[in-house]
Coordinates of N, CA and C in Angstrom, one line a residue:
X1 N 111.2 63.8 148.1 CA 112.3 63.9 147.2 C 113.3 64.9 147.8
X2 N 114.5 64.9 147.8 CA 115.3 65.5 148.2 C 115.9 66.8 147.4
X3 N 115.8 67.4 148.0 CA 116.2 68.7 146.9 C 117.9 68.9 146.8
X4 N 118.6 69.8 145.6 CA 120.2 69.6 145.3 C 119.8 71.5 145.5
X5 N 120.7 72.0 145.6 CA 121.0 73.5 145.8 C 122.5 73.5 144.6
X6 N 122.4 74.4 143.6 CA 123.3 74.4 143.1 C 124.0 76.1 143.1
X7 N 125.2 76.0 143.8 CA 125.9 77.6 143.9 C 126.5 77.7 142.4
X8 N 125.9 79.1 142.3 CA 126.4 79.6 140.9 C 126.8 80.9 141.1
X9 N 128.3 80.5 141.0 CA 128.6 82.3 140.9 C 129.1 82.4 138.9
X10 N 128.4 83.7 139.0 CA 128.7 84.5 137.5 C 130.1 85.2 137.2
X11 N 130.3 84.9 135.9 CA 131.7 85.6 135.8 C 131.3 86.7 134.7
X12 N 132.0 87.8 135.4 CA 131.8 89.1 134.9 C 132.9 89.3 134.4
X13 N 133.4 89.2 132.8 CA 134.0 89.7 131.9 C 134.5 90.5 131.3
X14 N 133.9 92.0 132.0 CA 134.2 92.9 131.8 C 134.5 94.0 132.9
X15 N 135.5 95.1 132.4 CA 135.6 96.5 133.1 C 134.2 97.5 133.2
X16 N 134.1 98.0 134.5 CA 133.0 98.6 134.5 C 133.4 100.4 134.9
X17 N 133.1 101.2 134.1 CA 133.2 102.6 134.3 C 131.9 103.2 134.3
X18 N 131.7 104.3 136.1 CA 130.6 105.0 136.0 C 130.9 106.6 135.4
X19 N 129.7 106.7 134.5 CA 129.8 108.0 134.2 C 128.7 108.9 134.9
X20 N 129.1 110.1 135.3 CA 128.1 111.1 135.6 C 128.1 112.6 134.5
X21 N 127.2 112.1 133.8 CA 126.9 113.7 133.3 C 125.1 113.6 133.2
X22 N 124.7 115.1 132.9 CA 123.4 115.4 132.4 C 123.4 115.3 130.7
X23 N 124.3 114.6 130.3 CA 124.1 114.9 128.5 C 122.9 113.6 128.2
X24 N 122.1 113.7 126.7 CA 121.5 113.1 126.3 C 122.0 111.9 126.3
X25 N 121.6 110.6 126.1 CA 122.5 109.2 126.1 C 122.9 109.2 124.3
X26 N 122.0 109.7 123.6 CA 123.0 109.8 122.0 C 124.0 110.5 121.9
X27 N 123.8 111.9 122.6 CA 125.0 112.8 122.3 C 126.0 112.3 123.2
X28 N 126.0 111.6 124.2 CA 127.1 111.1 125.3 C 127.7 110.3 124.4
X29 N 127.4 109.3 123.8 CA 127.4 108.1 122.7 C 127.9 108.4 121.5
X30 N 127.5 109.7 120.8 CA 128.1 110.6 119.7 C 130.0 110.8 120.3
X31 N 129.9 111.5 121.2 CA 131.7 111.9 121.9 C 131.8 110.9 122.5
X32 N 131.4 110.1 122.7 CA 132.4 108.7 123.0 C 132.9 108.2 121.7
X33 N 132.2 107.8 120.7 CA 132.8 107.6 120.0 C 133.7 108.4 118.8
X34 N 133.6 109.5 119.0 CA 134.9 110.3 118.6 C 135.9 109.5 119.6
X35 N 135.7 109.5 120.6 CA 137.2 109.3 121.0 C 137.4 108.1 121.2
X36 N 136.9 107.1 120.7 CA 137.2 105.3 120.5 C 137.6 105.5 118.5
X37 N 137.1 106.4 117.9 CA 136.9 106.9 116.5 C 136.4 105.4 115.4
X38 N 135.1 105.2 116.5 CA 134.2 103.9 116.0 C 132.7 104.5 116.6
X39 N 131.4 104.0 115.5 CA 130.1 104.6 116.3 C 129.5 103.5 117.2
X40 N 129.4 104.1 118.1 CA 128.3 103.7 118.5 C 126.3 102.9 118.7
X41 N 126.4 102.0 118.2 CA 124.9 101.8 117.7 C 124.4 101.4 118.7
X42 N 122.9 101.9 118.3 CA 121.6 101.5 119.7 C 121.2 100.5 119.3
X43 N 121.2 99.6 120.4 CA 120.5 98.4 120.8 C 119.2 98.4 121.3
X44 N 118.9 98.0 121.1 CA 117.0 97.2 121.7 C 117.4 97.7 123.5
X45 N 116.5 98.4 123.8 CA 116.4 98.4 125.2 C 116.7 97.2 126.3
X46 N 117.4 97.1 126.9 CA 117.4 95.7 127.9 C 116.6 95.7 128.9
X47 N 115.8 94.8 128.9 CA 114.8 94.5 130.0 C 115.5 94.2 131.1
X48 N 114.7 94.2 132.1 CA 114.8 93.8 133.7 C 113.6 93.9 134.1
X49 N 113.5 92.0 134.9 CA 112.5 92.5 135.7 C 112.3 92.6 137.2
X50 N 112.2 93.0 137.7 CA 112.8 93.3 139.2 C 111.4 93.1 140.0
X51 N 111.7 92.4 141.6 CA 110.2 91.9 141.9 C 109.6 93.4 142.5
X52 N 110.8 94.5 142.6 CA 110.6 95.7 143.3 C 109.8 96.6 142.6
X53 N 109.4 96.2 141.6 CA 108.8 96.9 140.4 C 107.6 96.1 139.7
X54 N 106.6 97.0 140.1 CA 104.9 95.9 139.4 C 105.7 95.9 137.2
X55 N 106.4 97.1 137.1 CA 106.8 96.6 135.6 C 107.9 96.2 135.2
X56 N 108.0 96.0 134.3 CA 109.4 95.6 133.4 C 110.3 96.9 133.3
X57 N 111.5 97.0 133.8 CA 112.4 98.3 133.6 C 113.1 98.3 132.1
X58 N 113.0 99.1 131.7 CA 113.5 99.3 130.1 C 114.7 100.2 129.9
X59 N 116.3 99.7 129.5 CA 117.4 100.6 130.1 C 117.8 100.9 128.3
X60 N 117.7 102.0 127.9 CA 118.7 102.3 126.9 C 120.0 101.9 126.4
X61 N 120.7 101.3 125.6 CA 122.3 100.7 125.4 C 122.2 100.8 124.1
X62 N 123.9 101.2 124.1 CA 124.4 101.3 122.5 C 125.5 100.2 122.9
X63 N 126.0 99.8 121.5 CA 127.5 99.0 121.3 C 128.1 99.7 120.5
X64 N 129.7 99.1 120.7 CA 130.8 99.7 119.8 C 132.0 98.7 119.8
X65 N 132.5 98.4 118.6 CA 133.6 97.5 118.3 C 134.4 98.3 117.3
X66 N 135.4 98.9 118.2 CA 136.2 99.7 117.5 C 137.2 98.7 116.5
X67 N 137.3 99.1 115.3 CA 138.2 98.3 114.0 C 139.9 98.4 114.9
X68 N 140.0 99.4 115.2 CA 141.5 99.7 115.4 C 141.9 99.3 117.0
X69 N 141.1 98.8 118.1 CA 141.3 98.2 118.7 C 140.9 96.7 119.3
X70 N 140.8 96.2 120.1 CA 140.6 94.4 120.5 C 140.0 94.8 121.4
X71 N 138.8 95.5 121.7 CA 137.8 95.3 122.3 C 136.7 95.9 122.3
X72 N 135.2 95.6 123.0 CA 134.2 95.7 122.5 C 133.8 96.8 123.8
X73 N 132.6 97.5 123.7 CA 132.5 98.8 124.5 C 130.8 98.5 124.7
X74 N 130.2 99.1 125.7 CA 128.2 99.0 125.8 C 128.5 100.0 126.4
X75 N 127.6 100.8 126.3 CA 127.0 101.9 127.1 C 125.8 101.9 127.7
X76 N 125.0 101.9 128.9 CA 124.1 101.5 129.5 C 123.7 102.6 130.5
X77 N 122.3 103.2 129.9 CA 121.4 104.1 131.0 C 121.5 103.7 132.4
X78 N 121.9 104.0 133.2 CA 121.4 103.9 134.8 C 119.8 104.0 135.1
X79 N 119.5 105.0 134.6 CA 118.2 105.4 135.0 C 117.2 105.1 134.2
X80 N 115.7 104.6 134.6 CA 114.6 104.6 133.8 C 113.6 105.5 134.6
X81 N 112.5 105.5 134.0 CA 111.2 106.3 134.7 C 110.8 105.2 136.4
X82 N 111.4 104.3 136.5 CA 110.5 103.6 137.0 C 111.7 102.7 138.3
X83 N 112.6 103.6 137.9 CA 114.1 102.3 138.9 C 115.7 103.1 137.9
X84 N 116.2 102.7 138.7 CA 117.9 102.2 138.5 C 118.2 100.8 138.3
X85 N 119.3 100.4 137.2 CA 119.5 99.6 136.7 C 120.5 98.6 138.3
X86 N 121.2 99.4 138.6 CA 122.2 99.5 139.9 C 121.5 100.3 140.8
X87 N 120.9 99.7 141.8 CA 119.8 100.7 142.8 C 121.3 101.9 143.8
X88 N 122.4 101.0 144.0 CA 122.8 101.7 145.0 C 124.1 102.5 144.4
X89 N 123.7 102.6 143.3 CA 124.9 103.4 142.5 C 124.3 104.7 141.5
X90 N 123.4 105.4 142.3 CA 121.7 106.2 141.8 C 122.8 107.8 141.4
X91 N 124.4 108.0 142.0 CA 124.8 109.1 141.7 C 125.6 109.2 139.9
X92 N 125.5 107.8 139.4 CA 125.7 107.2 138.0 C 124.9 107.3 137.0
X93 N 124.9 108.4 135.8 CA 124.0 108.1 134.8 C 124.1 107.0 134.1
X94 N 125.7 106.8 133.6 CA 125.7 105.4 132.7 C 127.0 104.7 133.1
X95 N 126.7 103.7 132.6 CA 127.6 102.9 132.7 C 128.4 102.4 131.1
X96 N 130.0 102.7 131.5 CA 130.6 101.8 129.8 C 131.1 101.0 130.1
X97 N 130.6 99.2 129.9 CA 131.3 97.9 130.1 C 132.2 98.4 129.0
X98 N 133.6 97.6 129.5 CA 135.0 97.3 128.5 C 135.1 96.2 128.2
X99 N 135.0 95.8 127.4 CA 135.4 93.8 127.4 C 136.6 93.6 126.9
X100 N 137.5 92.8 127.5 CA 138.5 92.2 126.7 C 139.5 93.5 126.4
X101 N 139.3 93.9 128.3 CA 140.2 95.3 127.9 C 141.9 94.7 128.2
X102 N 142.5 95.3 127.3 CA 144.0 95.4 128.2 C 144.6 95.1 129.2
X103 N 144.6 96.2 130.4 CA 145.0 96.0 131.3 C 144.1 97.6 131.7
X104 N 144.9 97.6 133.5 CA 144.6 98.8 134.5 C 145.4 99.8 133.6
X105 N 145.9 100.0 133.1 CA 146.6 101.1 132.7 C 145.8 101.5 131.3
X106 N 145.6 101.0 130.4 CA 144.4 101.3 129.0 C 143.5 101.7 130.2
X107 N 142.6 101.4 130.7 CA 141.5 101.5 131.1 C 141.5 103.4 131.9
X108 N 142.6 103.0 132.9 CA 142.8 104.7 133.0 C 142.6 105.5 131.9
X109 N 143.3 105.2 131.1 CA 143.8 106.2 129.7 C 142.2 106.6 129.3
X110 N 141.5 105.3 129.6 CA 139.9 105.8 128.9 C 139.8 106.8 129.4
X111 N 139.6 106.4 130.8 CA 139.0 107.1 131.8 C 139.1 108.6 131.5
X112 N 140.9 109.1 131.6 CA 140.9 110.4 131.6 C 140.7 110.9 130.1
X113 N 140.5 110.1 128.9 CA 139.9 110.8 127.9 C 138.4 111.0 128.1
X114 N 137.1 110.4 128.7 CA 136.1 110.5 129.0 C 135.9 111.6 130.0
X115 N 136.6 112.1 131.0 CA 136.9 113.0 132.1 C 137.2 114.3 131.0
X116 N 137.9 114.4 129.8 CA 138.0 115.8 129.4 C 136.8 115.7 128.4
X117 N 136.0 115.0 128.2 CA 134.8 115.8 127.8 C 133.7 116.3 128.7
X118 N 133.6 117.8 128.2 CA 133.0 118.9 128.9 C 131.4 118.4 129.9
X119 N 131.1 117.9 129.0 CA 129.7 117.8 129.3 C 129.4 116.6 130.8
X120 N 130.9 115.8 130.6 CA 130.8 114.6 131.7 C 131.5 115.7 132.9
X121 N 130.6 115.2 134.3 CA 131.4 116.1 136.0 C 132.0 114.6 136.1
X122 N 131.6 113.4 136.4 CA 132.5 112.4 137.0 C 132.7 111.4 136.3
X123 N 134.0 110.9 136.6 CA 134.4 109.6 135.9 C 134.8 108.2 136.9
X124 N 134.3 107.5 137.2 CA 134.8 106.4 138.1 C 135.3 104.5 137.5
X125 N 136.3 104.5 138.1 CA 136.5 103.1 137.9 C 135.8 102.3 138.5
X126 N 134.6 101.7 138.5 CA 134.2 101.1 139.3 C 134.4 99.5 140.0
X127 N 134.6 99.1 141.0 CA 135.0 97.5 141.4 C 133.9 96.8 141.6
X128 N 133.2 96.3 140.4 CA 132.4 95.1 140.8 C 132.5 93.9 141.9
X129 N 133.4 93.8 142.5 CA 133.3 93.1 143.8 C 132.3 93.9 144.8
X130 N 132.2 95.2 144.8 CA 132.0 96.1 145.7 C 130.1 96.3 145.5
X131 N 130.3 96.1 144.0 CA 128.6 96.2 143.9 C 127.9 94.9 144.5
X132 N 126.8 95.2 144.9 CA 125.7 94.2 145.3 C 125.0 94.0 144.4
X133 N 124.5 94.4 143.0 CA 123.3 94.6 142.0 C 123.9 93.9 140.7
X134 N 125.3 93.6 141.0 CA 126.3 93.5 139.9 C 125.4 92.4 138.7
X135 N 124.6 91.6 139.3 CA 123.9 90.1 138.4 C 123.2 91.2 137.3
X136 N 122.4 92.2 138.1 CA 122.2 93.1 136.7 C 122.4 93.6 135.5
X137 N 123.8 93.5 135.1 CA 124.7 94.0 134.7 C 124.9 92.6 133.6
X138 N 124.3 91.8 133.7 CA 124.5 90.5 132.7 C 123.8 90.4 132.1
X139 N 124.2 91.0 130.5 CA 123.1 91.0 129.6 C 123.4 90.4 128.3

């Protein structure tokens, strides 16, 4: 029997921003959402199973659907006990998908409101074309 190969590329929907701080992922989650002025709720841990790993990696994530804007917000641990959610992006604690953002210009504006909270050192826009791991990131 002949076999069919079917190419599937994924469409990624959203803006991807890396954050670096040492804060808790609730209290990161608490001042983000001051400054979206919507909460943040935790979600069920997102599985992955990666063949690189005898277990199932378990990643922390909250959501947010701010009332006063048109779009939806996740926040997503980098790191577990056991792997990185993104192996080659290890200097990232979390990540905040934007969906159904604006444009380049909102998305800055996040940026540098996330950059004056104390507790975050770096803020990056990140280009998913650039990541290799990106399929992970579809949850």
């Amino acid at each position: 029997m002949k076999t069919k190969k079917i190419k599937y590329e994924a469409e990624y929907n959203f803006k991807l921003i890396g954050i670096s701080s040492s804060e808790d992922d609730y209290r990161l989650s608490w001042k983000l959402g001051k400054i979206f002025k919507a909460e943040f709720i935790k979600q069920e841990d997102i599985e992955i199973k990666d063949n690189k790993y005898t277990e199932t990696q378990k990643f922390v994530s909250y959501k947010c659907q701010p009332s006063n804007l048109s779009l939806n917000l996740r926040l997503v641990v980098n790191k577990t006990n056991i792997g990185y959610i993104v192996d080659e992006l290890k200097n990232i604690d979390y990540f905040l998908q934007v969906f159904d953002s604006h444009d380049d210009a909102y998305l800055e504006k996040i940026i540098s409101e996330i950059k004056a909270i104390s507790s975050v050192s770096a803020v990056f826009n990140l280009d998913l074309s650039r990541i290799k791991s990106k399929e992970k990131l579809l949850f």
